[in-house]
Short mmCIF file of C-alpha atoms in Angstrom, two decimals:
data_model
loop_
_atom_site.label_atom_id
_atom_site.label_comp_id
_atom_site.label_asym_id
_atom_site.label_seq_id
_atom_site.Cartn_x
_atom_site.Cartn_y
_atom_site.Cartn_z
CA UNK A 16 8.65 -23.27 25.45
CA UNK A 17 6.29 -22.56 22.44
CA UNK A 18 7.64 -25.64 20.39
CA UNK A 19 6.44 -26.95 16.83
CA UNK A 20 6.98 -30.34 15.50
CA UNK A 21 7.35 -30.98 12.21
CA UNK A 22 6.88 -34.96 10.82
CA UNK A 23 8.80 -36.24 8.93
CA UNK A 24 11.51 -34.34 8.49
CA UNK A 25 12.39 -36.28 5.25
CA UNK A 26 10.28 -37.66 3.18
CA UNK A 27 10.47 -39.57 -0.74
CA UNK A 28 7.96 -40.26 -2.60
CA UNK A 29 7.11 -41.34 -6.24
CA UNK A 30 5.60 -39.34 -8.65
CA UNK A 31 1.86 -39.28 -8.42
CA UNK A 32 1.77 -39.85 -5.25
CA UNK A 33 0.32 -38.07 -1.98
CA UNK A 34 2.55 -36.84 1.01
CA UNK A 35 1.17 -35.72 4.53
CA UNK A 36 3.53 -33.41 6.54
CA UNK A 37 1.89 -32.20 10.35
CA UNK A 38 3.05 -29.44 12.23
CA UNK A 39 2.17 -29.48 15.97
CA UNK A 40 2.49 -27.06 18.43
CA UNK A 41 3.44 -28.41 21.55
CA UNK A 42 3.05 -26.54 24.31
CA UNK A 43 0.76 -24.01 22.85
CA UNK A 44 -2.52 -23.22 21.44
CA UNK A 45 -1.45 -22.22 17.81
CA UNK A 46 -4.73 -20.20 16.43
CA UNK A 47 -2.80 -19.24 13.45
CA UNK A 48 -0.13 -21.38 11.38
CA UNK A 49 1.64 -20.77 8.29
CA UNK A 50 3.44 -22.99 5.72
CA UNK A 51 6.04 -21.86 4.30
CA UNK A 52 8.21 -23.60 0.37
CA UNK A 53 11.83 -22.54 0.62
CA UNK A 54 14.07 -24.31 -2.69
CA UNK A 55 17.94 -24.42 -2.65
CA UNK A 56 19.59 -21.14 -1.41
CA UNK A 57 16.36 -18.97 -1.88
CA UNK A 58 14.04 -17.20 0.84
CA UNK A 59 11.13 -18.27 2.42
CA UNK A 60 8.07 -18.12 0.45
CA UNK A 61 5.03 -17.80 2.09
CA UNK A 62 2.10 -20.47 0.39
CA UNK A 63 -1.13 -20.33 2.82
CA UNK A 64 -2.02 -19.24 6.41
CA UNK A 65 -4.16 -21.43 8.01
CA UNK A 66 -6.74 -21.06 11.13
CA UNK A 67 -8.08 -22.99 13.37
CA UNK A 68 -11.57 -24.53 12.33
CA UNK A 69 -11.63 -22.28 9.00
CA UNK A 70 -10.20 -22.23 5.13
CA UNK A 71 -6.93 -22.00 4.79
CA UNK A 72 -5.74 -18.68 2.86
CA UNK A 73 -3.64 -19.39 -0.35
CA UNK A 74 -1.15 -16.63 -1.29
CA UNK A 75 -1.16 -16.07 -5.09
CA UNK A 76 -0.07 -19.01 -7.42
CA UNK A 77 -0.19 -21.39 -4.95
CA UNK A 78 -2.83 -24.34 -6.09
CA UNK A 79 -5.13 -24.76 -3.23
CA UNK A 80 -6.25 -28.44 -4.67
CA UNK A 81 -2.44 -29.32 -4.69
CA UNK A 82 -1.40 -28.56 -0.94
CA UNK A 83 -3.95 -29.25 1.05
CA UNK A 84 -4.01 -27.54 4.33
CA UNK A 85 -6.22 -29.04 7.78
CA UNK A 86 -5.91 -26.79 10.59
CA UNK A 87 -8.53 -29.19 12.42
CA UNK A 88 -7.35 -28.29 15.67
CA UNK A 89 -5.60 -25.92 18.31
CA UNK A 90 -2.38 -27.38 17.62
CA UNK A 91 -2.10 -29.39 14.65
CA UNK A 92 -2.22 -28.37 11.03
CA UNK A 93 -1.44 -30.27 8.06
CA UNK A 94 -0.37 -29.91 4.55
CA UNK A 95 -0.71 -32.78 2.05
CA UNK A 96 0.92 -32.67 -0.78
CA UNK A 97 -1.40 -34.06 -3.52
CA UNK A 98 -0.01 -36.18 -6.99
CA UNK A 99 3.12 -34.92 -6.08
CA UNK A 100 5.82 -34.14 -8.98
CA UNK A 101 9.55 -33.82 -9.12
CA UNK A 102 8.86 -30.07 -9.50
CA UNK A 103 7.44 -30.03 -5.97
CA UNK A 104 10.74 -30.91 -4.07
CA UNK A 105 11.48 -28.69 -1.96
CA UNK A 106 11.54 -27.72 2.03
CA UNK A 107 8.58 -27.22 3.55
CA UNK A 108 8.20 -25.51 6.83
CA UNK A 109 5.38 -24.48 9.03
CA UNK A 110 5.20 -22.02 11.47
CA UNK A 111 2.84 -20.55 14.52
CA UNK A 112 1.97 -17.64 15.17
CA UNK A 113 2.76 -16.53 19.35
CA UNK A 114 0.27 -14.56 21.33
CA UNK A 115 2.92 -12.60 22.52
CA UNK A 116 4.05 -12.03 19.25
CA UNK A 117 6.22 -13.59 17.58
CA UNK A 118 6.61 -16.23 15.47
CA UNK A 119 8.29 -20.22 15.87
CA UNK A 120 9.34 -22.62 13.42
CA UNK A 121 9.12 -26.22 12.70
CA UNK A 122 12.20 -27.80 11.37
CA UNK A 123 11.29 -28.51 8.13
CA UNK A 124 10.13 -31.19 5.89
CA UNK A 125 12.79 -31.97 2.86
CA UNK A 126 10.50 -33.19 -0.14
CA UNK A 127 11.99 -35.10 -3.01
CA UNK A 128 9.69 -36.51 -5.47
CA UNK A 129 11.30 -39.30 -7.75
CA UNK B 14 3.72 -10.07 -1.21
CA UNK B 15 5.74 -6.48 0.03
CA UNK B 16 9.03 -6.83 -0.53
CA UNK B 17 11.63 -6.92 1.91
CA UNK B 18 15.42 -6.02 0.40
CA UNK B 19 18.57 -7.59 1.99
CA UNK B 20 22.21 -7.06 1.36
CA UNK B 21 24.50 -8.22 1.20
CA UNK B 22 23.86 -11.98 -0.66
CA UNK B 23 26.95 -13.71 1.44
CA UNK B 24 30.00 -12.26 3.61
CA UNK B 25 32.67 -13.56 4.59
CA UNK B 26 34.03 -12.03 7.91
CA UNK B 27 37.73 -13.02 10.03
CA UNK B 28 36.65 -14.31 13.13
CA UNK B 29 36.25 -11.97 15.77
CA UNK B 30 35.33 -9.27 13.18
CA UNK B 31 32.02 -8.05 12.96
CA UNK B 32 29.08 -9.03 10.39
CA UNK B 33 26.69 -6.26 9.34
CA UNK B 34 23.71 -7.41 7.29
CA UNK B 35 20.88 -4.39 5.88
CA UNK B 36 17.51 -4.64 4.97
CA UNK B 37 14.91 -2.09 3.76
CA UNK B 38 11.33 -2.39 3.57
CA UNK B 39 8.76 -0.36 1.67
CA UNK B 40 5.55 -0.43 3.19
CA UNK B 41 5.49 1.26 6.85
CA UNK B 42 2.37 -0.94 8.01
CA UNK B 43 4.31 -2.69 9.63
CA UNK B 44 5.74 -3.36 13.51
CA UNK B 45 7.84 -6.45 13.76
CA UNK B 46 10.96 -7.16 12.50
CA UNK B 47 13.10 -9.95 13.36
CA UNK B 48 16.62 -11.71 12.01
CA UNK B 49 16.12 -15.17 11.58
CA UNK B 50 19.55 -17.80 11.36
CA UNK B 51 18.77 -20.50 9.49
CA UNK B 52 21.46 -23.71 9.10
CA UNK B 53 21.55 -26.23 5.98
CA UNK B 54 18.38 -28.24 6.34
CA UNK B 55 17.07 -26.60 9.44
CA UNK B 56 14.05 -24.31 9.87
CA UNK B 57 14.69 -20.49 10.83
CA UNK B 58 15.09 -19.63 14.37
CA UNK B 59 14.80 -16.24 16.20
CA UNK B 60 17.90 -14.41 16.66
CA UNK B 61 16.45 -10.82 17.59
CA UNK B 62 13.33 -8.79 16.59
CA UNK B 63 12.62 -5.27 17.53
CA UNK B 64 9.43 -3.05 17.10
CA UNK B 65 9.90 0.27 15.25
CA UNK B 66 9.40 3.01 18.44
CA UNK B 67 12.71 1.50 19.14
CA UNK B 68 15.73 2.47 17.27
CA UNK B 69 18.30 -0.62 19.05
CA UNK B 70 18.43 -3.32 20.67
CA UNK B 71 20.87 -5.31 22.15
CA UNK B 72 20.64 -9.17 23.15
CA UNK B 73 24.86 -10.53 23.90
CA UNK B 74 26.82 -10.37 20.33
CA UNK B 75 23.39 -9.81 18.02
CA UNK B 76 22.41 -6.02 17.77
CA UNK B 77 19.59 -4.50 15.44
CA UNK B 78 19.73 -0.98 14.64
CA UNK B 79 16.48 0.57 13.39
CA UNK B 80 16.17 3.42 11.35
CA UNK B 81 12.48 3.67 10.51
CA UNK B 82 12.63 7.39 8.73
CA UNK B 83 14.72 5.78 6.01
CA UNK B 84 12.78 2.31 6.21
CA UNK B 85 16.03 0.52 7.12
CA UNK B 86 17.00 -2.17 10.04
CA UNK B 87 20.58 -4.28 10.23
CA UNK B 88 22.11 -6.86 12.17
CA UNK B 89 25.40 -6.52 13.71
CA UNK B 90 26.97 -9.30 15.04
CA UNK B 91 30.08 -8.62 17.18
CA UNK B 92 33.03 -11.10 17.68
CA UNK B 93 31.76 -13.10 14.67
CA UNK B 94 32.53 -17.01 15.80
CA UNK B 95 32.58 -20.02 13.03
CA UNK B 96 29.67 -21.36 14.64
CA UNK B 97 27.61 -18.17 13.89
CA UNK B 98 28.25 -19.39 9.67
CA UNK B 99 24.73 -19.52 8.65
CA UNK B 100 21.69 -18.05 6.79
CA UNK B 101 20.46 -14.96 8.20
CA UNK B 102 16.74 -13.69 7.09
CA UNK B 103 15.53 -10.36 7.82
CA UNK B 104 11.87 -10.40 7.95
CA UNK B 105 8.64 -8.03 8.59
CA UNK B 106 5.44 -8.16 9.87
CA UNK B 107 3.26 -6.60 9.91
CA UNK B 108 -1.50 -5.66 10.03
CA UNK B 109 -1.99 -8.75 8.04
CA UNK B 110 0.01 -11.33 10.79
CA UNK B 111 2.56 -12.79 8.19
CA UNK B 112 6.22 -12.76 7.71
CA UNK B 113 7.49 -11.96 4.66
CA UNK B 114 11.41 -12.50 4.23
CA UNK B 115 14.35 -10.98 2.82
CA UNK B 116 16.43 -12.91 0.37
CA UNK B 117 18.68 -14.24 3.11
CA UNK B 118 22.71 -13.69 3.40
CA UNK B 119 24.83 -16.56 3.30
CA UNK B 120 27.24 -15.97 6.46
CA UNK B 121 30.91 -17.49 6.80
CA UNK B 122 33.06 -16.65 9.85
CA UNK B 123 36.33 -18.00 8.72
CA UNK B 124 38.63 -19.33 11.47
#
């Protein structure tokens, strides 16, 4: 149980362009997601926590007009990627937050902008 | 974002031997911490996570010790295997809901 989707899991795109990655939980109400950056043999880096119904919340330095986060319902969110740039390859991953607490996580969405 | 410190950045273990990664954390606001293994181009999955009024816990090979007077938590894996060559994460959360993650060590269980 308390699977999350991620689509796609790869994904290239030319410069300027827009990307859409969803996250959906599937056999759970996910109030709470997160999206997470993670580049080449680094951590996790934590770039907005999104509710259900509300504004997402950006962490510092992350450009709210340039990931775009929809949390329009119980279990899907979304991030778009807006006039994307090489700098903005990376992995992307989402998470949900469990009410028993505890966290899942999608598989990831690898980036490359060209 | 609190910082979460992990050591070491790889290891290389025999198999069979055991792996010990650390972590320390600064902030004590906080009441979940799990290990994470993470392969190439996968996302993070739950290995173990303990709460701090516990000072171990065991789940088959994967142990976390807690030590929350010097702010500290490790993994131990026992009988290391090939298969468990990987990224491990420590990570804490904590009053605001969010996991923030250690810098990840690089695992490999040589045959």
């Amino acid at each position: 149980g308390a699977v999350v989707s991620q689509h796609p899991s790869w994904v290239i795109c030319k410069s300027g362009t827009s990307v859409k990655i969803e996250c959906r939980s599937l056999d759970f109400q996910a109030t709470t997601m997160f999206w997470y950056r993670q580049f080449p043999k680094q951590s996790l880096m934590l770039m907005a926590t999104s509710n259900e119904g509300s504004k997402a919340t950006y962490e510092q330095g992350v450009e709210k007009d340039k990931f775009l986060i929809n949390h329009a319902s119980l279990t899907l969110s979304t991030l778009t990627v807006t006039s994307a740039h090489p700098e903005d390859s990376s992995f992307y991953i989402c998470s949900a937050e469990l009410r028993s607490y505890g966290y899942t996580f999608g598989s990831g969405t690898r980036l490359t902008v060209v | 974002q609190q910082q979460v410190k992990q050591s070491p950045q790889s290891l290389i273990v025999q198999k069979g031997g055991i792996s010990i990664i650390n972590c320390a954390y600064e902030n004590t606001a906080f009441d979940y911490f799990p290990w994470y293994q993470q392969f190439p181009g996968k996302g993070p999955a739950l290995l173990i996570a303990i709460r701090p009024d516990v000072s171990e816990k065991k789940e088959g090979r994967f142990t976390i010790s807690f030590n929350k007077s010097a702010k500290q938590f490790s993994l131990h894996i026992m009988d290391s295997q090939p298969g468990d060559s990987a990224t491990y994460f420590c990570a804490r959360g904590g009053s605001a809901r969010q996991l923030t993650f250690g810098s990840g060590t690089q695992l490999t269980v040589l045959p």
